[in-house]
CSV table of C-alpha atoms and ligand atoms in Angstrom, one decimal:
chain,number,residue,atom,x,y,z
W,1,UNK,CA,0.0,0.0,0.0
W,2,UNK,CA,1.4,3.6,-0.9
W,3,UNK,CA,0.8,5.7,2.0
W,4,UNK,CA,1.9,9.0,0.3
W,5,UNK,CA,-0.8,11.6,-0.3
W,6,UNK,CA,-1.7,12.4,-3.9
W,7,UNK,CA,-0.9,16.3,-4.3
W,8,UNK,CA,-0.2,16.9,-7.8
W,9,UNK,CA,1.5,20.1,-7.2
W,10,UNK,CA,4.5,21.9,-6.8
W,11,UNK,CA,5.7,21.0,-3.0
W,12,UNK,CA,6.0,24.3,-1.3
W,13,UNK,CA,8.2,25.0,2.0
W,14,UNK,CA,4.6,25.8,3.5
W,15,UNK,CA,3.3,22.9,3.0
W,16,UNK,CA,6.1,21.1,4.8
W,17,UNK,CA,5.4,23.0,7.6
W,18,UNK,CA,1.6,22.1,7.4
W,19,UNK,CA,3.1,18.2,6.7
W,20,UNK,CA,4.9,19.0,10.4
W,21,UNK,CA,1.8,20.4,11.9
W,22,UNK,CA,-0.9,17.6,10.6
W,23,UNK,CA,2.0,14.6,11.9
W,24,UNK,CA,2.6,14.1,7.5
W,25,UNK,CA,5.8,12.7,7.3
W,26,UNK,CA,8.0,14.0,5.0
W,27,UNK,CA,10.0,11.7,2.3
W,28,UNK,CA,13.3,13.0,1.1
W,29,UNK,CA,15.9,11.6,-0.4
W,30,UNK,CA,19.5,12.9,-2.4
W,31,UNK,CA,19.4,13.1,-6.2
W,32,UNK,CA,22.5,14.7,-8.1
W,33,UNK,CA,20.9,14.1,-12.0
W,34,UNK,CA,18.1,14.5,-14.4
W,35,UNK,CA,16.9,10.6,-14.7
W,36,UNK,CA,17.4,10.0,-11.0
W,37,UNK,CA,15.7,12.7,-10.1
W,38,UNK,CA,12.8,12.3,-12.7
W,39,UNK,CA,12.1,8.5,-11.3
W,40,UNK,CA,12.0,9.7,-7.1
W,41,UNK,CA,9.4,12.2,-8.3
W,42,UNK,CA,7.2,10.6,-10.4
W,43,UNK,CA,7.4,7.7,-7.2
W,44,UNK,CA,6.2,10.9,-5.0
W,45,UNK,CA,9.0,11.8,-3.4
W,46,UNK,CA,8.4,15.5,-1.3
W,47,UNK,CA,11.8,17.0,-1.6
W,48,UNK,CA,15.0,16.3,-3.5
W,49,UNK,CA,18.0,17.5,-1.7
W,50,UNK,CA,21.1,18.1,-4.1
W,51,UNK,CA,23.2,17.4,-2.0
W,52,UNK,CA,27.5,18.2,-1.8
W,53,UNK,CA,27.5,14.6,-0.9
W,54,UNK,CA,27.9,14.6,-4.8
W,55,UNK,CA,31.7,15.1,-3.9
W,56,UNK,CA,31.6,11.3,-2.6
W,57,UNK,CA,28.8,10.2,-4.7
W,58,UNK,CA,29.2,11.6,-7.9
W,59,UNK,CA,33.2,12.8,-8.0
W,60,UNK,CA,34.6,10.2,-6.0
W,61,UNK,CA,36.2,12.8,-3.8
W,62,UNK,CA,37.1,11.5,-0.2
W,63,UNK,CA,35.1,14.5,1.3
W,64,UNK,CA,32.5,17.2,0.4
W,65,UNK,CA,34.7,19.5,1.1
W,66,UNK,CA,36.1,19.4,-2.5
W,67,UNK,CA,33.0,20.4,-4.8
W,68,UNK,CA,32.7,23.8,-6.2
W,69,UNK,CA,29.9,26.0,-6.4
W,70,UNK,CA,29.7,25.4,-10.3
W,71,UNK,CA,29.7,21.8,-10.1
W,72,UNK,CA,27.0,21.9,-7.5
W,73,UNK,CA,25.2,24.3,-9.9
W,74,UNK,CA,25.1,21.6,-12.0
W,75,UNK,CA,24.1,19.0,-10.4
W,76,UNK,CA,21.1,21.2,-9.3
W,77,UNK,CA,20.6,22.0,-12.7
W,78,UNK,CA,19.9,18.5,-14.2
W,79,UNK,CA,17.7,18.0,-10.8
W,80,UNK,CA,15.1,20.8,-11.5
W,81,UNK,CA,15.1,19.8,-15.5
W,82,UNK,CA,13.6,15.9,-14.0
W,83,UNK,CA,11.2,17.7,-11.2
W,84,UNK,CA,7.6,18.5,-11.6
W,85,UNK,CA,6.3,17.9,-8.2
W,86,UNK,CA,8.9,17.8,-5.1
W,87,UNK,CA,10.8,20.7,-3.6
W,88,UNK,CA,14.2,20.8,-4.7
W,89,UNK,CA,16.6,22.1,-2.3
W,90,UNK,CA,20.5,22.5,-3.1
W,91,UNK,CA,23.1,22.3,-0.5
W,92,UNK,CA,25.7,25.3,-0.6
W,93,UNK,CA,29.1,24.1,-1.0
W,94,UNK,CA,32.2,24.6,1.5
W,95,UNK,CA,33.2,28.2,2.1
W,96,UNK,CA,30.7,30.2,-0.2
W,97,UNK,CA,28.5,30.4,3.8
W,98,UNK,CA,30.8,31.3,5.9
W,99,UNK,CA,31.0,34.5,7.5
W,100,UNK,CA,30.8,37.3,4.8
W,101,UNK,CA,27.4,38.3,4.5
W,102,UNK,CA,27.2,39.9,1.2
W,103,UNK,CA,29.4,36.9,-0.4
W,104,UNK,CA,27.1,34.4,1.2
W,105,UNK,CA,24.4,36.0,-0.5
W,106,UNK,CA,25.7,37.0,-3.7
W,107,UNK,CA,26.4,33.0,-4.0
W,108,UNK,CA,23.2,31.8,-3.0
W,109,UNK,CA,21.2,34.2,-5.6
W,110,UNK,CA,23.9,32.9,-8.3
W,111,UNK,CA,22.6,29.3,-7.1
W,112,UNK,CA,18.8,30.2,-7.2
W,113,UNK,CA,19.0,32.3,-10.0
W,114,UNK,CA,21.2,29.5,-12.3
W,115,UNK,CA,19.8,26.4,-11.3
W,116,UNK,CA,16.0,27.3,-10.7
W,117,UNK,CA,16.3,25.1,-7.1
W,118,UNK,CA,13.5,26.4,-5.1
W,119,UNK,CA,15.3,26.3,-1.9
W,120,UNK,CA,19.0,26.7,-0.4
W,121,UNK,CA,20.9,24.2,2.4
W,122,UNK,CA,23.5,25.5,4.3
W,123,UNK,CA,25.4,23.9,7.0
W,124,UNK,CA,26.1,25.8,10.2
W,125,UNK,CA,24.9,27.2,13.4
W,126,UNK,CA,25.4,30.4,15.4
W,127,UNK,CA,29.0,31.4,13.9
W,128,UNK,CA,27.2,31.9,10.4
W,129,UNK,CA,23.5,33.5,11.7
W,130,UNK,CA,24.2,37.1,10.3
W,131,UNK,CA,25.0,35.1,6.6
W,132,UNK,CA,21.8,32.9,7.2
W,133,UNK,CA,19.5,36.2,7.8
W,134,UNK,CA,21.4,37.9,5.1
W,135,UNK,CA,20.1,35.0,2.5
W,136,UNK,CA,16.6,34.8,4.4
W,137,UNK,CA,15.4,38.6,4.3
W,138,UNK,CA,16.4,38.6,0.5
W,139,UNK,CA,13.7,36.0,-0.4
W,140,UNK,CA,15.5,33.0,-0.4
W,141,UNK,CA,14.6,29.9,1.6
W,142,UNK,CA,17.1,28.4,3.5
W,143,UNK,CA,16.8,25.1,5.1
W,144,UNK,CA,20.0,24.5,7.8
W,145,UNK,CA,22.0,21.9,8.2
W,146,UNK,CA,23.1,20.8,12.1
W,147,UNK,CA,24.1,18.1,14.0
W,148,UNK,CA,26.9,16.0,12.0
W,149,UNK,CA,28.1,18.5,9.8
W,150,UNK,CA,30.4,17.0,7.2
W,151,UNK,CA,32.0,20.3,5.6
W,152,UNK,CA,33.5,20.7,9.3
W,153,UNK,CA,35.1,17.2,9.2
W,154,UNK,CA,38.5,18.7,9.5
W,155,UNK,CA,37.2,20.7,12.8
W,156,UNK,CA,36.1,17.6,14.4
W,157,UNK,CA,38.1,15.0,13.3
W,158,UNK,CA,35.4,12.1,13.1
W,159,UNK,CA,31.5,11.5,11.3
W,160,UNK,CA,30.3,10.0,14.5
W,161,UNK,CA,27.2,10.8,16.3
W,162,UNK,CA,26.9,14.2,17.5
W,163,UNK,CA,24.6,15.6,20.5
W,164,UNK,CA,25.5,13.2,23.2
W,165,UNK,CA,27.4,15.2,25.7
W,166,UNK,CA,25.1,17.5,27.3
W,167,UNK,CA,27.1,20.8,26.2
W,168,UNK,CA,27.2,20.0,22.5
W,169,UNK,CA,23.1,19.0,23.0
W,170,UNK,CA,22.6,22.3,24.4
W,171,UNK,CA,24.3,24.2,21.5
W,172,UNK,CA,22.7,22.1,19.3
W,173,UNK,CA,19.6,23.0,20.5
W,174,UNK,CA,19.8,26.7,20.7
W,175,UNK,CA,21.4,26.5,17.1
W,176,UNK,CA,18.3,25.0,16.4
W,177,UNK,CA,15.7,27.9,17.7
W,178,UNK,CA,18.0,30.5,16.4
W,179,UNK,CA,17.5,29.3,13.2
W,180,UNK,CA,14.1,29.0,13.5
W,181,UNK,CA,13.9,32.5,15.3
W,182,UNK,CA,15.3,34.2,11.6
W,183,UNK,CA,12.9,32.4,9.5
W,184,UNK,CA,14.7,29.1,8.2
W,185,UNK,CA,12.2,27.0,6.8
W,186,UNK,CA,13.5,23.6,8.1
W,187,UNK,CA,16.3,22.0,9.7
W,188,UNK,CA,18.1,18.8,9.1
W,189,UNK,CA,19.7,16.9,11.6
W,190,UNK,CA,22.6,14.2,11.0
W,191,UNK,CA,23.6,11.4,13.4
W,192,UNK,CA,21.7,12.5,17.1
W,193,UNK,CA,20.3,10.8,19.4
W,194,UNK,CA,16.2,10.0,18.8
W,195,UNK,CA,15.9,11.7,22.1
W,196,UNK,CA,17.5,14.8,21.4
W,197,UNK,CA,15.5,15.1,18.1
W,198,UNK,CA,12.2,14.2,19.5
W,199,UNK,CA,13.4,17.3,22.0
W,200,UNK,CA,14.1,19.5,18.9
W,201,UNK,CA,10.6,18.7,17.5
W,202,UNK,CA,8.8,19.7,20.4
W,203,UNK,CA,10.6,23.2,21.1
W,204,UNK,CA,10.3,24.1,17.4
W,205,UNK,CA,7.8,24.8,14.9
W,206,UNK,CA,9.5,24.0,11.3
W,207,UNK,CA,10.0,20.7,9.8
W,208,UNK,CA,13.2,18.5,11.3
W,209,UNK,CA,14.0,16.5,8.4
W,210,UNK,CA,16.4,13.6,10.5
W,211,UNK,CA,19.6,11.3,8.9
W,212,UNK,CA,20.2,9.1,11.7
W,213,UNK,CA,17.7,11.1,14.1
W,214,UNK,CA,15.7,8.7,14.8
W,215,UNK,CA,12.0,8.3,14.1
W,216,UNK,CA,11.0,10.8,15.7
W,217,UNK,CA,12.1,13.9,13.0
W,218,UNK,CA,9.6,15.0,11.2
W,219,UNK,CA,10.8,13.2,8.1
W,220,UNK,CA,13.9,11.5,6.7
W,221,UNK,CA,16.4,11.6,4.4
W,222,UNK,CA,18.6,9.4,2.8
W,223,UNK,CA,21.5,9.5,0.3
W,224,UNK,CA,20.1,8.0,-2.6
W,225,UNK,CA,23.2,5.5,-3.7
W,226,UNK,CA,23.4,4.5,-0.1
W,227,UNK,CA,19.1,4.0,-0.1
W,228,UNK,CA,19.2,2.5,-3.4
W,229,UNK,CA,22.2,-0.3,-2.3
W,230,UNK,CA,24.7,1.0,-5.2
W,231,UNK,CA,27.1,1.8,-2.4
W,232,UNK,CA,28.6,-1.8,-0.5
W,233,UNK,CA,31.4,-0.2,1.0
W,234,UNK,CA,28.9,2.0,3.3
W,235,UNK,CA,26.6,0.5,5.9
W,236,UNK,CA,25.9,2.7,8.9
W,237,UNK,CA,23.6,1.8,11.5
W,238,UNK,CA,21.3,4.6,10.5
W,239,UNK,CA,20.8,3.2,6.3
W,240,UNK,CA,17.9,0.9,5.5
W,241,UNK,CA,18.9,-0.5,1.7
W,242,UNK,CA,15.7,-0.5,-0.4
W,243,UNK,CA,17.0,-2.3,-3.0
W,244,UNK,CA,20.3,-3.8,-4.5
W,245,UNK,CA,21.2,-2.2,-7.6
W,246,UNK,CA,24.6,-3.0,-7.2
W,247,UNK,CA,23.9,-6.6,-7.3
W,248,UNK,CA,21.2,-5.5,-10.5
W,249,UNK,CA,23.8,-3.9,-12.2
W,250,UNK,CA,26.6,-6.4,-11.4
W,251,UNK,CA,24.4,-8.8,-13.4
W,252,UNK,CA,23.3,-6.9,-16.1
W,253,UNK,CA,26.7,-5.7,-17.1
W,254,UNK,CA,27.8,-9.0,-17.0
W,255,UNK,CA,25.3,-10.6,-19.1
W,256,UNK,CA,25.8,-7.8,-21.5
W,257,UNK,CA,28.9,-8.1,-21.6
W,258,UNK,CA,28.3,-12.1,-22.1
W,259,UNK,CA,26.1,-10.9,-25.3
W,260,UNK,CA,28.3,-9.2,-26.9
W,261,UNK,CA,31.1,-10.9,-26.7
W,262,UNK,CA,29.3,-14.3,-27.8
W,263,UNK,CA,27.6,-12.2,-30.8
W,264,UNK,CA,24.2,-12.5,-29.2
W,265,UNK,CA,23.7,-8.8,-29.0
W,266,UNK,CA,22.1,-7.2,-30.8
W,267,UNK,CA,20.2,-9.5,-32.9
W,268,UNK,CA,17.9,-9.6,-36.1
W,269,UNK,CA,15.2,-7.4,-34.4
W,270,UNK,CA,17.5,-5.0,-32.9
W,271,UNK,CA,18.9,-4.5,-36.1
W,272,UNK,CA,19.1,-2.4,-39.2
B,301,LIG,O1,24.9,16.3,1.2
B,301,LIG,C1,23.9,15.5,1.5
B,301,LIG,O2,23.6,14.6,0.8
B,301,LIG,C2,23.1,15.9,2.6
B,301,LIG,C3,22.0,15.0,3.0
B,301,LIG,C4,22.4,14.1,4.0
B,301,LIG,C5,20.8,15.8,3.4
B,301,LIG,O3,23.4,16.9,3.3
């Protein structure tokens, strides 16, 4: 049984919020290009998130530290040209949010205005508020990133869970309500404890959209290689695998290759 609702229209960041209000949950999931993203949406997806996981995913970098603004512009580019119906939200890269107003801005309104995403993600709490207004007041909905943050790898030296030490849960918390406070539309939260996030959801009124929150966020995200089981190498405790494409594809290359190497591709009717 499908249990998502039928709304042929464009997901707005409103009606996520009314999705967190009613107890809707909200399906995301990553998507970097046009087919990908053109099959999760006509499946009913709510919101694509273009992700700079594409530096791993896509690039083959070690972190997502090393993608650009232009090759996150496009990646968000082939997104939109496969979306009809979910909200597409593009993650701003390393270093183009991070405490210069005016830059910060001048790069998101490159990324709206380039890529036609209807919605930003920037990862970062308090240290980059005055950026995160900046972007907000000039029309452009942000979504915030807190929690595991991987563009800070460097700072803290490992991906593992955040929020368990009561200091780091308290930051994490107030992060949370500032952002809310200047008119972010939605957090998402990587790797906390269930508890902490069910905390979160209570104390504020926008959508918590979890990766490895727990149940209890407001909906869920997940990378779509790692969702999709093209990824072996990667099995946290957090990912469910919905189906093994790596195994699908394994076989199918192999019996193509088989085909054409026994001259039983292509054959009278796939022929000119
Ligand atoms: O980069 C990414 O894929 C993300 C998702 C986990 C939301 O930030």
């Amino acid at each position: 049984m499908s249990v998502h609702k039928e709304i042929k229209k464009k997901v707005t960041t409103l009606q996520l919020k009314k999705m967190k209000k009613s107890g809707e949950k909200i399906s995301a999931l990553t998507a970097y290009d046009f087919t990908m993203a053109k099959i999760i949406d006509e499946a009913g997806i709510d919101m694509i998130i273009v992700g700079d996981s594409a530096s791993n995913t896509m690039i083959g970098n070690q972190t997502t530290l090393s993608i650009s603004l232009q090759q996150m512009m496009n990646f968000a580019r082939a997104v939109v040209n496969g979306v009809k119906r979910a909200l597409v939200v593009a993650d701003m890269p390393f270093g183009t949010v991070s405490g210069n107003p005016f830059n910060s801005l001048d790069a998101a309104i490159v990324m709206m205005r380039e890529t036609g995403v209807d919605a930003i993600k920037i990862e970062g709490g308090a240290e980059i508020v005055d950026d995160v207004k900046k972007i907000i007041d000039a029309g452009i909905p942000v979504m915030v990133h807190l929690g595991l943050m991987p563009q800070s790898i460097n700072k803290y030296g490992s991906y593992g869970v955040r929020g368990k030490e009561e200091e780091e849960a308290n930051k994490l918390i107030l992060d949370c309500k500032l952002m809310e406070k200047i008119g972010a539309f939605a957090l998402v939260l990587e790797k906390i404890p269930s508890e902490l996030t069910a905390k979160i959801s209570k104390e504020v009124s926008i959508p918590i959209i979890g990766i490895g929150a727990g149940v209890e966020a407001d909906g869920q995200v997940l990378v779509i290689q790692d969702a999709m089981g093209m990824n072996k190498d990667f099995s946290p405790k957090f990912l469910r695998r919905y189906a093994d494409l790596y195994a699908i594809m394994t076989n199918a290359t192999k019996n193509y290759i088989n085909d054409v190497k026994l001259l039983k591709f292509p054959n009278e009717s796939e022929s000119y």
